[in-house]
Amino acid sequence: MAGADIIAAEDTRHTAALLKTLGIRKPLLSLHEHNEARRVPALIARLAAGERVALVSDAGTPLLSDPGYELVRRAAAAGFEVSAIPGPSAITTALAIAGLPTDRFCFEGFLPPRQGERRAALQALAHEPRTLVFFEAPHRIAASLADMAATLGSQREAVVARELTKAHETIYRGTLHELAQRASVEANFARGEITLIVHGAATPAAGAGVDEPLLRRTVEVLSKELPPGRVAAVAAQLTGAPRAAAYALAMRSATGDSAASELPDEAEAP
C-alpha cells in the first residue's frame, strides 16, 4: 500500500487504523457495495492518468464476498495491470482445518435470508458432490443449519468455524443434525463471523439409484442448447446421475443415435 497513490477501502475508518499502525499516510476513498458503481469511473480515470490504486477490504480478500469486482473487471478490461498480494481468506482457512475433502470444493457465499428461498437454494445443491463452503450471519446460523439438515441430509458431516484466526476462534464439528441442535441452545453460535463447511453428496455407483427417465428428459432438453460436456455436467448435478452416464447419453443425443433411450452400463467422460 505504501506505493499506491490512493487506497480504495471498504471502510476508511478500519483501513485508517491499519495504515496508522504501519506508518503509512495515503489518501483514502471508500469503496463498498453501495457506492462501487459510481466510484469506479473516477478510479479508472486515475489509473489512466498513471496513478496506482490499491484496493483493500475490512476482513479477508477483496471480491470474495467483499467489494471490488466491478473495479477489477473494469480495470482489466481497460488494459491496466491488476495484481494481488495474497492475504487472509476464511474460505481456505476453514477448509484447511475442517477435515473434510478439499480436492474439490465450491464456494456458495451467503445463503438467502428468507427460509423459502434458502431451502430452494440448498435443494439445488443437494446432489453436489464437492465440499460446500458458505458464509453465514450469526443471527441466521441456527436456522440455516436446521434447513441444511432438512434438505441436504441430517447425517451430513459439517464444520462451523467461528471467528477464524481471532482471539475467540471456535471450531464445531459434527453432523448437520448435531450442529443444528447445538446452535439452538449455545449462545456462542450466534456470535462473530462464521464460515460453514459441509461434506458433499455421496457419489452414487454408476447407474445405481438413478431416475433414468428424468435423466433422459434432462439430457434431451439441455442438448438443444448446450454442448455434450456442459449437458453432462448440468444433468449430473440436477439428477444425481454419474457424469459419465449423462455424457454418454448426451453424445448419443448429439449424433442422433436411437440407443440413447437406454442408460449405458459403462461410459467415460472426457
Short mmCIF file of C-alpha atoms in Angstrom, two decimals:
data_model
loop_
_atom_site.label_atom_id
_atom_site.label_comp_id
_atom_site.label_asym_id
_atom_site.label_seq_id
_atom_site.Cartn_x
_atom_site.Cartn_y
_atom_site.Cartn_z
CA MET A 1 0.00 0.00 0.00
CA ALA A 2 2.95 2.30 0.56
CA GLY A 3 3.49 2.57 -3.20
CA ALA A 4 -0.10 3.46 -4.04
CA ASP A 5 -1.29 6.96 -4.91
CA ILE A 6 -4.74 6.29 -3.44
CA ILE A 7 -6.29 3.46 -1.43
CA ALA A 8 -9.85 2.32 -2.09
CA ALA A 9 -11.15 0.82 1.15
CA GLU A 10 -14.37 -0.90 2.16
CA ASP A 11 -14.40 1.14 5.37
CA THR A 12 -11.92 4.02 5.55
CA ARG A 13 -12.07 4.03 9.36
CA HIS A 14 -10.79 0.47 9.62
CA THR A 15 -8.14 0.98 6.97
CA ALA A 16 -7.02 4.27 8.51
CA ALA A 17 -6.29 2.44 11.76
CA LEU A 18 -4.24 -0.17 9.88
CA LEU A 19 -2.30 2.50 7.98
CA LYS A 20 -1.55 4.35 11.19
CA THR A 21 -0.14 1.17 12.72
CA LEU A 22 2.03 0.65 9.64
CA GLY A 23 3.09 4.28 9.50
CA ILE A 24 1.61 4.82 6.04
CA ARG A 25 -0.03 8.10 5.04
CA LYS A 26 -2.06 7.88 1.84
CA PRO A 27 -5.37 9.34 0.58
CA LEU A 28 -8.33 7.06 1.29
CA LEU A 29 -11.53 6.62 -0.72
CA SER A 30 -14.44 4.48 0.41
CA LEU A 31 -15.46 1.66 -1.94
CA HIS A 32 -18.27 -0.59 -0.79
CA GLU A 33 -21.33 -2.36 -2.19
CA HIS A 34 -23.47 0.77 -2.07
CA ASN A 35 -21.13 3.14 -3.93
CA GLU A 36 -18.81 0.98 -6.04
CA ALA A 37 -20.69 1.57 -9.30
CA ARG A 38 -20.33 5.34 -9.07
CA ARG A 39 -16.77 5.29 -7.67
CA VAL A 40 -15.26 3.09 -10.39
CA PRO A 41 -15.17 5.64 -13.27
CA ALA A 42 -13.10 8.09 -11.20
CA LEU A 43 -10.69 5.35 -10.15
CA ILE A 44 -10.30 4.17 -13.76
CA ALA A 45 -9.56 7.78 -14.73
CA ARG A 46 -6.84 7.91 -12.09
CA LEU A 47 -5.32 4.72 -13.48
CA ALA A 48 -5.42 6.25 -16.95
CA ALA A 49 -3.54 9.24 -15.56
CA GLY A 50 -0.73 6.93 -14.44
CA GLU A 51 -1.63 6.62 -10.77
CA ARG A 52 -1.57 3.40 -8.77
CA VAL A 53 -4.71 2.35 -6.92
CA ALA A 54 -4.70 -0.10 -4.01
CA LEU A 55 -7.87 -1.98 -3.02
CA VAL A 56 -8.42 -3.35 0.49
CA SER A 57 -11.42 -4.80 2.31
CA ASP A 58 -12.22 -4.90 6.00
CA ALA A 59 -11.66 -8.62 6.54
CA GLY A 60 -10.39 -11.27 4.18
CA THR A 61 -9.66 -10.79 0.50
CA PRO A 62 -11.40 -8.28 -1.80
CA LEU A 63 -14.07 -9.71 -4.15
CA LEU A 64 -14.59 -12.86 -2.03
CA SER A 65 -17.95 -11.76 -0.64
CA ASP A 66 -16.36 -8.30 -0.42
CA PRO A 67 -16.41 -5.26 -2.74
CA GLY A 68 -14.10 -4.80 -5.70
CA TYR A 69 -15.47 -6.96 -8.52
CA GLU A 70 -16.60 -4.06 -10.71
CA LEU A 71 -13.34 -2.16 -10.20
CA VAL A 72 -11.16 -5.15 -11.05
CA ARG A 73 -13.32 -6.11 -14.03
CA ARG A 74 -13.28 -2.60 -15.48
CA ALA A 75 -9.56 -2.10 -14.85
CA ALA A 76 -8.65 -5.38 -16.52
CA ALA A 77 -10.95 -4.67 -19.47
CA ALA A 78 -9.27 -1.28 -19.93
CA GLY A 79 -5.88 -2.98 -20.14
CA PHE A 80 -4.47 -1.98 -16.77
CA GLU A 81 -2.33 -4.44 -14.86
CA VAL A 82 -4.11 -5.98 -11.89
CA SER A 83 -2.01 -7.79 -9.31
CA ALA A 84 -2.83 -9.30 -5.92
CA ILE A 85 -0.94 -9.66 -2.68
CA PRO A 86 -2.03 -13.00 -1.15
CA GLY A 87 -3.89 -12.31 2.05
CA PRO A 88 -6.24 -13.95 4.53
CA SER A 89 -9.26 -15.88 3.35
CA ALA A 90 -11.80 -17.56 5.62
CA ILE A 91 -12.61 -19.94 2.76
CA THR A 92 -9.20 -21.60 2.53
CA THR A 93 -8.53 -21.27 6.27
CA ALA A 94 -11.73 -23.14 7.14
CA LEU A 95 -11.07 -25.81 4.51
CA ALA A 96 -7.58 -26.35 5.90
CA ILE A 97 -8.86 -27.22 9.38
CA ALA A 98 -12.25 -28.80 8.60
CA GLY A 99 -11.00 -32.32 7.97
CA LEU A 100 -13.40 -32.66 5.03
CA PRO A 101 -12.40 -33.34 1.40
CA THR A 102 -10.57 -30.41 -0.19
CA ASP A 103 -9.63 -31.83 -3.59
CA ARG A 104 -12.84 -30.32 -5.00
CA PHE A 105 -14.99 -27.65 -3.36
CA CYS A 106 -17.39 -24.86 -4.30
CA PHE A 107 -17.96 -21.55 -2.54
CA GLU A 108 -21.62 -20.52 -2.29
CA GLY A 109 -21.24 -17.30 -0.30
CA PHE A 110 -24.20 -16.26 1.84
CA LEU A 111 -27.47 -18.18 1.59
CA PRO A 112 -30.72 -16.21 1.04
CA PRO A 113 -32.06 -14.78 4.32
CA ARG A 114 -35.67 -15.94 3.76
CA GLN A 115 -36.33 -19.58 4.64
CA GLY A 116 -38.21 -20.47 1.46
CA GLU A 117 -35.50 -19.10 -0.80
CA ARG A 118 -32.78 -20.58 1.40
CA ARG A 119 -34.28 -24.06 1.24
CA ALA A 120 -34.67 -23.78 -2.54
CA ALA A 121 -31.00 -22.83 -2.87
CA LEU A 122 -29.97 -25.73 -0.66
CA GLN A 123 -32.18 -28.15 -2.57
CA ALA A 124 -30.37 -27.20 -5.76
CA LEU A 125 -27.13 -28.24 -4.03
CA ALA A 126 -28.46 -31.49 -2.58
CA HIS A 127 -26.62 -33.66 -5.12
CA GLU A 128 -23.46 -31.55 -5.37
CA PRO A 129 -20.54 -33.94 -4.70
CA ARG A 130 -17.99 -31.22 -3.97
CA THR A 131 -17.43 -29.92 -0.45
CA LEU A 132 -19.65 -26.89 0.10
CA VAL A 133 -18.39 -23.66 1.66
CA PHE A 134 -20.76 -20.97 2.95
CA PHE A 135 -20.57 -17.73 4.89
CA GLU A 136 -23.43 -17.12 7.30
CA ALA A 137 -24.61 -14.30 9.51
CA PRO A 138 -24.52 -15.25 13.20
CA HIS A 139 -28.20 -14.49 13.78
CA ARG A 140 -29.15 -16.94 10.98
CA ILE A 141 -26.74 -19.81 11.67
CA ALA A 142 -29.20 -21.88 13.73
CA ALA A 143 -31.96 -21.58 11.10
CA SER A 144 -29.53 -22.30 8.26
CA LEU A 145 -28.18 -25.43 9.94
CA ALA A 146 -31.73 -26.66 10.55
CA ASP A 147 -32.60 -26.08 6.89
CA MET A 148 -29.42 -27.84 5.78
CA ALA A 149 -30.23 -30.85 7.91
CA ALA A 150 -33.71 -30.96 6.37
CA THR A 151 -32.63 -30.54 2.73
CA LEU A 152 -29.10 -31.95 2.49
CA GLY A 153 -29.48 -34.77 5.00
CA SER A 154 -29.27 -34.75 8.77
CA GLN A 155 -26.22 -37.06 8.84
CA ARG A 156 -24.02 -34.96 6.53
CA GLU A 157 -20.70 -34.12 8.15
CA ALA A 158 -20.11 -30.41 8.63
CA VAL A 159 -17.91 -27.90 10.41
CA VAL A 160 -18.83 -24.47 11.75
CA ALA A 161 -15.75 -22.25 12.01
CA ARG A 162 -16.34 -19.11 14.08
CA GLU A 163 -14.03 -16.09 14.39
CA LEU A 164 -11.18 -17.72 12.47
CA THR A 165 -7.66 -16.51 13.43
CA LYS A 166 -9.13 -14.27 16.15
CA ALA A 167 -9.00 -14.48 19.93
CA HIS A 168 -12.32 -16.32 20.19
CA GLU A 169 -11.82 -18.80 17.33
CA THR A 170 -14.07 -21.81 17.86
CA ILE A 171 -14.48 -24.91 15.67
CA TYR A 172 -17.63 -27.03 15.94
CA ARG A 173 -17.68 -30.46 14.26
CA GLY A 174 -20.48 -32.98 13.79
CA THR A 175 -23.40 -33.91 11.58
CA LEU A 176 -25.78 -31.22 10.39
CA HIS A 177 -28.35 -32.51 12.86
CA GLU A 178 -25.89 -32.35 15.76
CA LEU A 179 -24.71 -28.87 14.82
CA ALA A 180 -28.28 -27.62 14.39
CA GLN A 181 -29.11 -28.90 17.86
CA ARG A 182 -26.06 -27.20 19.40
CA ALA A 183 -26.76 -23.95 17.58
CA SER A 184 -30.27 -23.89 19.01
CA VAL A 185 -29.02 -23.94 22.61
CA GLU A 186 -25.48 -22.47 22.62
CA ALA A 187 -25.31 -18.68 22.57
CA ASN A 188 -21.78 -18.61 21.12
CA PHE A 189 -23.06 -19.95 17.81
CA ALA A 190 -24.73 -16.59 17.24
CA ARG A 191 -21.58 -14.51 17.73
CA GLY A 192 -18.88 -13.39 15.33
CA GLU A 193 -18.06 -14.20 11.72
CA ILE A 194 -18.96 -17.71 10.59
CA THR A 195 -17.70 -19.99 7.83
CA LEU A 196 -19.60 -23.23 7.29
CA ILE A 197 -18.11 -26.29 5.57
CA VAL A 198 -20.42 -29.15 4.51
CA HIS A 199 -19.41 -32.53 3.09
CA GLY A 200 -20.52 -33.02 -0.50
CA ALA A 201 -23.18 -35.52 -1.52
CA ALA A 202 -22.13 -39.14 -1.85
CA THR A 203 -21.49 -40.08 -5.47
CA PRO A 204 -23.75 -42.96 -6.44
CA ALA A 205 -22.33 -46.01 -8.16
CA ALA A 206 -22.77 -45.94 -11.93
CA GLY A 207 -26.43 -46.45 -12.72
CA ALA A 208 -27.39 -47.04 -9.09
CA GLY A 209 -30.47 -45.24 -7.89
CA VAL A 210 -30.67 -43.07 -11.00
CA ASP A 211 -34.06 -41.88 -12.21
CA GLU A 212 -33.44 -42.95 -15.81
CA PRO A 213 -36.50 -41.28 -17.38
CA LEU A 214 -35.62 -38.00 -15.62
CA LEU A 215 -32.01 -38.24 -16.79
CA ARG A 216 -33.05 -38.90 -20.39
CA ARG A 217 -35.52 -36.00 -20.40
CA THR A 218 -32.97 -33.66 -18.82
CA VAL A 219 -30.30 -34.59 -21.36
CA GLU A 220 -32.78 -34.21 -24.22
CA VAL A 221 -33.77 -30.68 -23.16
CA LEU A 222 -30.26 -29.49 -22.40
CA SER A 223 -28.85 -30.92 -25.62
CA LYS A 224 -30.89 -28.41 -27.59
CA GLU A 225 -28.90 -25.53 -26.06
CA LEU A 226 -25.55 -26.85 -24.77
CA PRO A 227 -22.60 -28.93 -26.00
CA PRO A 228 -22.34 -32.52 -24.64
CA GLY A 229 -19.75 -31.70 -21.97
CA ARG A 230 -21.91 -28.98 -20.42
CA VAL A 231 -25.03 -31.11 -20.82
CA ALA A 232 -23.34 -33.87 -18.82
CA ALA A 233 -22.18 -31.57 -16.05
CA VAL A 234 -25.56 -29.86 -15.61
CA ALA A 235 -27.62 -33.06 -15.98
CA ALA A 236 -25.46 -34.86 -13.41
CA GLN A 237 -25.93 -32.03 -10.92
CA LEU A 238 -29.69 -31.83 -11.47
CA THR A 239 -30.42 -35.57 -11.36
CA GLY A 240 -27.65 -37.01 -9.21
CA ALA A 241 -26.62 -39.34 -12.03
CA PRO A 242 -22.93 -40.08 -12.71
CA ARG A 243 -21.47 -37.55 -15.12
CA ALA A 244 -20.13 -40.36 -17.31
CA ALA A 245 -23.63 -41.76 -17.83
CA ALA A 246 -25.02 -38.30 -18.60
CA TYR A 247 -22.18 -37.65 -21.06
CA ALA A 248 -22.79 -40.91 -22.91
CA LEU A 249 -26.46 -40.04 -23.33
CA ALA A 250 -25.57 -36.50 -24.44
CA MET A 251 -23.19 -37.84 -27.12
CA ARG A 252 -25.81 -40.27 -28.39
CA SER A 253 -28.35 -37.48 -28.48
CA ALA A 254 -25.93 -35.25 -30.39
CA THR A 255 -25.34 -37.95 -33.01
CA GLY A 256 -28.99 -38.92 -33.25
CA ASP A 257 -28.32 -42.44 -32.01
CA SER A 258 -31.61 -44.09 -31.04
CA ALA A 259 -29.75 -46.13 -28.44
CA ALA A 260 -29.80 -43.01 -26.30
CA SER A 261 -33.10 -44.26 -24.92
CA GLU A 262 -31.14 -46.71 -22.78
CA LEU A 263 -28.88 -45.76 -19.90
CA PRO A 264 -25.38 -47.10 -20.70
CA ASP A 265 -23.85 -49.66 -18.38
CA GLU A 266 -20.43 -48.09 -18.66
CA ALA A 267 -19.32 -44.75 -20.05
CA GLU A 268 -16.32 -42.50 -19.89
CA ALA A 269 -16.48 -38.73 -19.81
CA PRO A 270 -13.61 -36.72 -21.23
#
